[in-house]
GROMACS .gro file of C-alpha atoms in nm:
model
  356
    1UNK     CA    1   9.851  10.948   6.137
    2UNK     CA    2   9.508  10.976   6.289
    3UNK     CA    3   9.542  11.106   6.665
    4UNK     CA    4   9.411  10.890   6.966
    5UNK     CA    5   9.170  11.122   7.072
    6UNK     CA    6   9.038  11.425   6.950
    7UNK     CA    7   9.029  11.751   7.110
    8UNK     CA    8   8.635  11.842   7.214
    9UNK     CA    9   8.557  12.193   7.108
   10UNK     CA   10   8.818  12.437   7.271
   11UNK     CA   11   8.944  12.168   7.481
   12UNK     CA   12   8.838  12.391   7.834
   13UNK     CA   13   8.475  12.389   7.835
   14UNK     CA   14   8.163  12.122   7.853
   15UNK     CA   15   7.909  12.300   7.723
   16UNK     CA   16   7.530  12.256   7.879
   17UNK     CA   17   7.385  11.920   7.754
   18UNK     CA   18   7.745  11.821   7.617
   19UNK     CA   19   7.957  11.548   7.723
   20UNK     CA   20   8.363  11.444   7.621
   21UNK     CA   21   8.330  11.128   7.416
   22UNK     CA   22   8.539  10.845   7.473
   23UNK     CA   23   8.720  10.907   7.173
   24UNK     CA   24   8.754  11.265   7.273
   25UNK     CA   25   8.950  11.475   7.510
   26UNK     CA   26   9.027  11.822   7.698
   27UNK     CA   27   9.330  12.029   7.718
   28UNK     CA   28   9.580  11.770   7.868
   29UNK     CA   29   9.581  11.964   8.168
   30UNK     CA   30   9.261  11.936   8.230
   31UNK     CA   31   9.254  11.567   8.102
   32UNK     CA   32   9.533  11.466   8.361
   33UNK     CA   33   9.303  11.645   8.627
   34UNK     CA   34   8.983  11.421   8.581
   35UNK     CA   35   9.266  11.143   8.540
   36UNK     CA   36   9.382  11.241   8.918
   37UNK     CA   37   9.014  11.192   9.005
   38UNK     CA   38   8.990  10.875   8.874
   39UNK     CA   39   9.302  10.779   9.096
   40UNK     CA   40   9.116  10.893   9.364
   41UNK     CA   41   8.811  10.722   9.310
   42UNK     CA   42   8.942  10.376   9.279
   43UNK     CA   43   9.190  10.410   9.553
   44UNK     CA   44   8.997  10.353   9.870
   45UNK     CA   45   8.853   9.986   9.737
   46UNK     CA   46   9.204   9.900   9.513
   47UNK     CA   47   9.436   9.935   9.838
   48UNK     CA   48   9.164   9.761  10.083
   49UNK     CA   49   9.205   9.441   9.861
   50UNK     CA   50   9.591   9.392   9.899
   51UNK     CA   51   9.538   9.492  10.305
   52UNK     CA   52   9.248   9.231  10.340
   53UNK     CA   53   9.414   8.952  10.178
   54UNK     CA   54   9.809   9.020  10.286
   55UNK     CA   55   9.897   9.091   9.896
   56UNK     CA   56  10.171   9.364   9.844
   57UNK     CA   57   9.997   9.697   9.767
   58UNK     CA   58  10.246   9.845   9.522
   59UNK     CA   59  10.236   9.528   9.316
   60UNK     CA   60   9.857   9.519   9.319
   61UNK     CA   61   9.830   9.870   9.245
   62UNK     CA   62  10.103   9.829   8.924
   63UNK     CA   63   9.916   9.586   8.787
   64UNK     CA   64   9.577   9.725   8.831
   65UNK     CA   65   9.749  10.065   8.657
   66UNK     CA   66   9.892   9.785   8.372
   67UNK     CA   67   9.543   9.653   8.360
   68UNK     CA   68   9.389   9.938   8.290
   69UNK     CA   69   9.612  10.047   8.036
   70UNK     CA   70   9.580   9.715   7.847
   71UNK     CA   71   9.217   9.709   7.865
   72UNK     CA   72   9.187  10.027   7.664
   73UNK     CA   73   9.412   9.906   7.392
   74UNK     CA   74   9.192   9.588   7.394
   75UNK     CA   75   8.896   9.786   7.337
   76UNK     CA   76   9.064  10.037   7.102
   77UNK     CA   77   8.975  10.316   7.379
   78UNK     CA   78   8.618  10.303   7.332
   79UNK     CA   79   8.517  10.177   7.655
   80UNK     CA   80   8.599  10.421   7.971
   81UNK     CA   81   8.699  10.203   8.255
   82UNK     CA   82   8.950  10.190   8.510
   83UNK     CA   83   9.045   9.795   8.653
   84UNK     CA   84   9.076   9.782   9.061
   85UNK     CA   85   9.097   9.521   9.288
   86UNK     CA   86   8.774   9.320   9.307
   87UNK     CA   87   8.669   9.223   9.652
   88UNK     CA   88   8.522   8.892   9.486
   89UNK     CA   89   8.859   8.744   9.521
   90UNK     CA   90   8.868   8.815   9.927
   91UNK     CA   91   8.700   8.502  10.019
   92UNK     CA   92   8.863   8.262   9.825
   93UNK     CA   93   9.237   8.410   9.879
   94UNK     CA   94   9.154   8.401  10.219
   95UNK     CA   95   9.011   8.079  10.230
   96UNK     CA   96   9.344   7.950  10.024
   97UNK     CA   97   9.662   8.135  10.190
   98UNK     CA   98   9.528   8.205  10.553
   99UNK     CA   99   9.581   8.048  10.871
  100UNK     CA  100   9.454   8.122  11.196
  101UNK     CA  101   9.304   8.419  11.090
  102UNK     CA  102   9.598   8.585  10.945
  103UNK     CA  103   9.772   8.550  10.587
  104UNK     CA  104  10.050   8.279  10.544
  105UNK     CA  105  10.332   8.411  10.327
  106UNK     CA  106  10.429   8.066  10.226
  107UNK     CA  107  10.079   7.991  10.138
  108UNK     CA  108  10.007   8.303   9.878
  109UNK     CA  109  10.143   8.141   9.540
  110UNK     CA  110   9.846   7.919   9.583
  111UNK     CA  111   9.638   8.210   9.597
  112UNK     CA  112   9.831   8.366   9.321
  113UNK     CA  113   9.813   8.095   9.096
  114UNK     CA  114   9.432   8.063   9.183
  115UNK     CA  115   9.400   8.418   9.023
  116UNK     CA  116   9.589   8.350   8.709
  117UNK     CA  117   9.354   8.057   8.644
  118UNK     CA  118   9.068   8.275   8.728
  119UNK     CA  119   9.199   8.489   8.475
  120UNK     CA  120   9.224   8.264   8.195
  121UNK     CA  121   8.879   8.124   8.231
  122UNK     CA  122   8.751   8.459   8.188
  123UNK     CA  123   8.962   8.574   7.899
  124UNK     CA  124   8.787   8.255   7.755
  125UNK     CA  125   8.451   8.377   7.831
  126UNK     CA  126   8.527   8.655   7.624
  127UNK     CA  127   8.650   8.506   7.303
  128UNK     CA  128   8.318   8.274   7.392
  129UNK     CA  129   8.115   8.617   7.361
  130UNK     CA  130   8.312   8.755   7.093
  131UNK     CA  131   8.258   8.487   6.863
  132UNK     CA  132   7.895   8.407   6.915
  133UNK     CA  133   7.706   8.670   7.074
  134UNK     CA  134   7.608   8.802   7.456
  135UNK     CA  135   7.250   8.582   7.439
  136UNK     CA  136   7.433   8.212   7.552
  137UNK     CA  137   7.581   8.420   7.853
  138UNK     CA  138   7.227   8.576   7.941
  139UNK     CA  139   7.075   8.224   7.985
  140UNK     CA  140   7.386   8.099   8.154
  141UNK     CA  141   7.360   8.354   8.403
  142UNK     CA  142   7.097   8.510   8.527
  143UNK     CA  143   7.039   8.747   8.748
  144UNK     CA  144   6.907   8.496   9.017
  145UNK     CA  145   7.230   8.327   8.991
  146UNK     CA  146   7.490   8.639   8.984
  147UNK     CA  147   7.265   8.776   9.252
  148UNK     CA  148   7.322   8.495   9.473
  149UNK     CA  149   7.677   8.466   9.391
  150UNK     CA  150   7.757   8.838   9.499
  151UNK     CA  151   7.507   8.801   9.822
  152UNK     CA  152   7.746   8.479   9.944
  153UNK     CA  153   8.068   8.654   9.906
  154UNK     CA  154   7.928   8.932  10.115
  155UNK     CA  155   7.786   8.728  10.385
  156UNK     CA  156   8.171   8.507  10.368
  157UNK     CA  157   8.346   8.854  10.446
  158UNK     CA  158   8.139   8.905  10.729
  159UNK     CA  159   8.383   8.741  10.972
  160UNK     CA  160   8.691   8.918  10.860
  161UNK     CA  161   8.508   9.244  10.938
  162UNK     CA  162   8.408   9.153  11.295
  163UNK     CA  163   8.763   9.012  11.394
  164UNK     CA  164   8.936   9.341  11.255
  165UNK     CA  165   8.653   9.575  11.438
  166UNK     CA  166   8.695   9.359  11.793
  167UNK     CA  167   9.038   9.451  11.743
  168UNK     CA  168   8.984   9.812  11.792
  169UNK     CA  169   8.656   9.880  11.850
  170UNK     CA  170   8.673  10.264  11.942
  171UNK     CA  171   8.853  10.364  11.613
  172UNK     CA  172   8.681  10.129  11.410
  173UNK     CA  173   8.337  10.284  11.515
  174UNK     CA  174   8.463  10.634  11.464
  175UNK     CA  175   8.580  10.541  11.135
  176UNK     CA  176   8.280  10.348  11.022
  177UNK     CA  177   8.049  10.648  11.174
  178UNK     CA  178   8.253  10.898  10.926
  179UNK     CA  179   8.245  10.688  10.648
  180UNK     CA  180   7.846  10.683  10.694
  181UNK     CA  181   7.812  11.041  10.745
  182UNK     CA  182   8.035  11.172  10.469
  183UNK     CA  183   7.846  10.919  10.258
  184UNK     CA  184   7.523  11.106  10.310
  185UNK     CA  185   7.641  11.443  10.378
  186UNK     CA  186   7.878  11.487  10.013
  187UNK     CA  187   7.766  11.535   9.677
  188UNK     CA  188   7.873  11.474   9.377
  189UNK     CA  189   8.253  11.367   9.352
  190UNK     CA  190   8.321  11.428   9.694
  191UNK     CA  191   8.073  11.211   9.760
  192UNK     CA  192   8.275  10.897   9.587
  193UNK     CA  193   8.582  10.978   9.828
  194UNK     CA  194   8.381  10.879  10.117
  195UNK     CA  195   8.577  10.571  10.218
  196UNK     CA  196   8.917  10.734  10.145
  197UNK     CA  197   8.814  11.017  10.347
  198UNK     CA  198   8.645  10.791  10.647
  199UNK     CA  199   8.972  10.582  10.609
  200UNK     CA  200   9.168  10.927  10.678
  201UNK     CA  201   9.011  11.014  10.980
  202UNK     CA  202   9.034  10.709  11.131
  203UNK     CA  203   9.391  10.703  11.099
  204UNK     CA  204   9.462  11.044  11.229
  205UNK     CA  205   9.238  10.939  11.503
  206UNK     CA  206   9.483  10.614  11.556
  207UNK     CA  207   9.758  10.808  11.522
  208UNK     CA  208   9.666  11.085  11.804
  209UNK     CA  209   9.601  10.776  12.015
  210UNK     CA  210   9.915  10.640  11.903
  211UNK     CA  211   9.769  10.272  11.791
  212UNK     CA  212   9.949  10.283  11.459
  213UNK     CA  213  10.168   9.952  11.463
  214UNK     CA  214  10.498   9.998  11.554
  215UNK     CA  215  10.664   9.769  11.322
  216UNK     CA  216  10.445   9.910  11.010
  217UNK     CA  217  10.587  10.234  11.106
  218UNK     CA  218  10.929  10.142  11.135
  219UNK     CA  219  10.897   9.979  10.762
  220UNK     CA  220  10.750  10.316  10.629
  221UNK     CA  221  11.049  10.560  10.794
  222UNK     CA  222  11.290  10.230  10.577
  223UNK     CA  223  11.112  10.222  10.255
  224UNK     CA  224  11.285  10.365   9.975
  225UNK     CA  225  11.111  10.650   9.779
  226UNK     CA  226  11.163  10.475   9.454
  227UNK     CA  227  11.218  10.104   9.385
  228UNK     CA  228  11.002   9.781   9.234
  229UNK     CA  229  10.731   9.608   9.443
  230UNK     CA  230  10.750   9.263   9.533
  231UNK     CA  231  10.658   8.990   9.344
  232UNK     CA  232  10.517   8.627   9.394
  233UNK     CA  233  10.535   8.358   9.152
  234UNK     CA  234  10.263   8.175   9.131
  235UNK     CA  235  10.209   7.792   9.249
  236UNK     CA  236   9.892   7.580   9.128
  237UNK     CA  237   9.660   7.363   9.338
  238UNK     CA  238   9.344   7.189   9.183
  239UNK     CA  239   9.201   7.254   9.529
  240UNK     CA  240   9.319   7.606   9.509
  241UNK     CA  241   9.165   7.663   9.174
  242UNK     CA  242   8.862   7.507   9.215
  243UNK     CA  243   8.763   7.801   9.492
  244UNK     CA  244   8.863   8.116   9.285
  245UNK     CA  245   8.666   7.985   8.923
  246UNK     CA  246   8.325   8.051   9.063
  247UNK     CA  247   8.443   8.406   9.089
  248UNK     CA  248   8.428   8.438   8.728
  249UNK     CA  249   8.026   8.471   8.725
  250UNK     CA  250   8.072   8.785   8.982
  251UNK     CA  251   8.348   8.889   8.738
  252UNK     CA  252   8.120   8.875   8.409
  253UNK     CA  253   7.823   9.030   8.619
  254UNK     CA  254   8.017   9.350   8.707
  255UNK     CA  255   8.214   9.356   8.364
  256UNK     CA  256   7.840   9.345   8.156
  257UNK     CA  257   7.688   9.578   8.437
  258UNK     CA  258   7.960   9.824   8.416
  259UNK     CA  259   7.962   9.836   8.011
  260UNK     CA  260   7.573   9.855   8.019
  261UNK     CA  261   7.547  10.182   8.225
  262UNK     CA  262   7.817  10.342   8.049
  263UNK     CA  263   7.661  10.272   7.722
  264UNK     CA  264   7.339  10.396   7.897
  265UNK     CA  265   7.568  10.732   8.001
  266UNK     CA  266   7.685  10.793   7.623
  267UNK     CA  267   7.370  10.687   7.457
  268UNK     CA  268   7.613  10.430   7.275
  269UNK     CA  269   7.528  10.039   7.168
  270UNK     CA  270   7.854   9.886   7.367
  271UNK     CA  271   7.725   9.549   7.341
  272UNK     CA  272   7.944   9.444   7.054
  273UNK     CA  273   8.222   9.525   7.247
  274UNK     CA  274   8.131   9.304   7.549
  275UNK     CA  275   8.375   9.027   7.429
  276UNK     CA  276   8.658   9.249   7.430
  277UNK     CA  277   8.592   9.373   7.762
  278UNK     CA  278   8.548   9.067   7.898
  279UNK     CA  279   8.886   8.915   7.744
  280UNK     CA  280   9.048   9.244   7.850
  281UNK     CA  281   8.964   9.172   8.189
  282UNK     CA  282   9.068   8.863   8.191
  283UNK     CA  283   9.407   8.921   8.057
  284UNK     CA  284   9.449   9.186   8.307
  285UNK     CA  285   9.370   8.918   8.635
  286UNK     CA  286   9.609   8.649   8.428
  287UNK     CA  287   9.903   8.900   8.405
  288UNK     CA  288   9.780   8.992   8.803
  289UNK     CA  289   9.838   8.598   8.920
  290UNK     CA  290  10.177   8.595   8.706
  291UNK     CA  291  10.336   8.826   8.947
  292UNK     CA  292  10.153   8.812   9.265
  293UNK     CA  293   9.931   9.128   9.227
  294UNK     CA  294   9.525   9.147   9.285
  295UNK     CA  295   9.266   9.014   9.076
  296UNK     CA  296   9.071   9.305   8.823
  297UNK     CA  297   8.727   9.418   8.785
  298UNK     CA  298   8.564   9.719   8.607
  299UNK     CA  299   8.509   9.979   8.889
  300UNK     CA  300   8.200  10.144   8.923
  301UNK     CA  301   8.370  10.381   9.156
  302UNK     CA  302   8.465  10.570   8.859
  303UNK     CA  303   8.122  10.560   8.689
  304UNK     CA  304   8.031  10.848   8.907
  305UNK     CA  305   8.371  11.054   8.806
  306UNK     CA  306   8.234  11.063   8.495
  307UNK     CA  307   7.849  11.148   8.598
  308UNK     CA  308   7.971  11.430   8.824
  309UNK     CA  309   8.247  11.548   8.521
  310UNK     CA  310   8.061  11.457   8.196
  311UNK     CA  311   8.403  11.392   8.071
  312UNK     CA  312   8.392  10.993   7.915
  313UNK     CA  313   8.707  11.024   7.784
  314UNK     CA  314   8.950  10.744   7.762
  315UNK     CA  315   9.238  10.967   7.769
  316UNK     CA  316   9.177  11.026   8.135
  317UNK     CA  317   9.138  10.694   8.192
  318UNK     CA  318   9.484  10.619   8.022
  319UNK     CA  319   9.644  10.883   8.272
  320UNK     CA  320   9.481  10.702   8.565
  321UNK     CA  321   9.659  10.411   8.468
  322UNK     CA  322   9.985  10.596   8.410
  323UNK     CA  323   9.934  10.726   8.759
  324UNK     CA  324   9.874  10.399   8.938
  325UNK     CA  325  10.208  10.259   8.799
  326UNK     CA  326  10.414  10.561   8.905
  327UNK     CA  327  10.289  10.501   9.272
  328UNK     CA  328  10.298  10.163   9.267
  329UNK     CA  329  10.682  10.242   9.203
  330UNK     CA  330  10.724  10.413   9.517
  331UNK     CA  331  10.813  10.131   9.793
  332UNK     CA  332  10.760  10.436  10.082
  333UNK     CA  333  10.382  10.501   9.946
  334UNK     CA  334  10.298  10.137   9.979
  335UNK     CA  335  10.437  10.138  10.321
  336UNK     CA  336  10.222  10.451  10.447
  337UNK     CA  337   9.927  10.245  10.321
  338UNK     CA  338  10.039   9.933  10.490
  339UNK     CA  339  10.039  10.168  10.834
  340UNK     CA  340   9.653  10.192  10.800
  341UNK     CA  341   9.546   9.945  11.142
  342UNK     CA  342   9.301   9.728  11.185
  343UNK     CA  343   9.015   9.943  11.358
  344UNK     CA  344   9.063  10.151  11.079
  345UNK     CA  345   8.992   9.846  10.804
  346UNK     CA  346   8.711   9.683  11.064
  347UNK     CA  347   8.520  10.036  11.068
  348UNK     CA  348   8.552  10.076  10.658
  349UNK     CA  349   8.478   9.645  10.564
  350UNK     CA  350   8.186   9.644  10.771
  351UNK     CA  351   8.027   9.927  10.551
  352UNK     CA  352   8.166   9.793  10.228
  353UNK     CA  353   8.089   9.444  10.298
  354UNK     CA  354   7.725   9.549  10.338
  355UNK     CA  355   7.697   9.695  10.041
  356UNK     CA  356   7.803   9.418   9.862
   0.00000   0.00000   0.00000
C-alpha cells in the first residue's frame, strides 16, 4: 500500500534551495513540531472569532480541526492549508444574534443556521468550478467586487472594536501597542505570533490589575480537563440567511488567493484543485453550522509558517488538525480562553479590523 507521505531526504534536514513538498514529510517528531507551529499560527485569529461572536470557543476549535482534516482528505493531500475561523462571519453573526451590543444565546441558532446555508452555497460554487473551470468565477467576482466586500466587512466591525476598547481603554492601549511593536520587531515565525503574544501581554496586565471577570475565572476553575464542547442546533430564517450568503464572495476570494499563493511558493499549478478547495471549505463550514461552530476559511497566517520553514507537507497540517480536536475536548482550555477581558479584545481587534 502506497504511504500517504514519502520521507523527504533523510527526514531530518532541508537542504539549501530545497522544500518539503505537500506529499512529503520529515521524520514524525519534526513533523509534529511543524504542526505545533501551525496550531500557534492559527490560534490567535481562530479563538478571537468565538470570543467576539458569543460562539463557544471549544466548539469552534473542534470544527476547525475536523474541517482541516476534511479539507486534506477532499484535496487528496495536495494543498497544504489550515481552516480557521473566518472574520467575514463576525458582522452577520452580530447582526443576527446580538441584542443591545452583546450576544443573545436564544438567537445563536439563527446564526448557526446562516452559517450552514452559507457553507452549502460555497460547496455548490466549488462543484461548479470543478465542472466548468475558473474563468466564469473570475468574470463574476473581479477584484473590484471582492475588495469592496472585504472593505465593508472591516468598516462594519469598527463599532465592535470601539465598544471593547472603551470598556478598558488602558489595557486595550497596552495590548494594541504590544501587538504593533511585536509585529514590527519580530521576524519570521515569531512575527506571525504577534497577535497571540500581544494577547498574552494584555492578559497578564489585566491579571496584575485584577481586571479579569470573576465569573469567567470561576468557570475556569470549575471546568473539567476532558469533556465534549457545547453544541447548538441550527434554526433557519430567510432574513438571517440573506445576511450570511454574501460572505461567500469573501470566502471564495480568500480561498482562491490562498491556493494561488501556495502554488507560487511550491511552483506548481494548483488551479485544477480550486474546485476541490472551495468544495472542501464549504463542507467544513456546513459541518460547523450543523453543530454550532464558527464558519471556516483557508488561513493566510499559516502561509508564513511554510515560508519560514520551507515545509509544505500536508502531514504537518494533519497534525495541526488533530491537535485542534484534542484541545477542543478540554473544557478547561476553552474556559481559559474565555477569561480574556474586553480591553484585550479591544486592543487586538483594533489592529485586526484595520488590517481587514
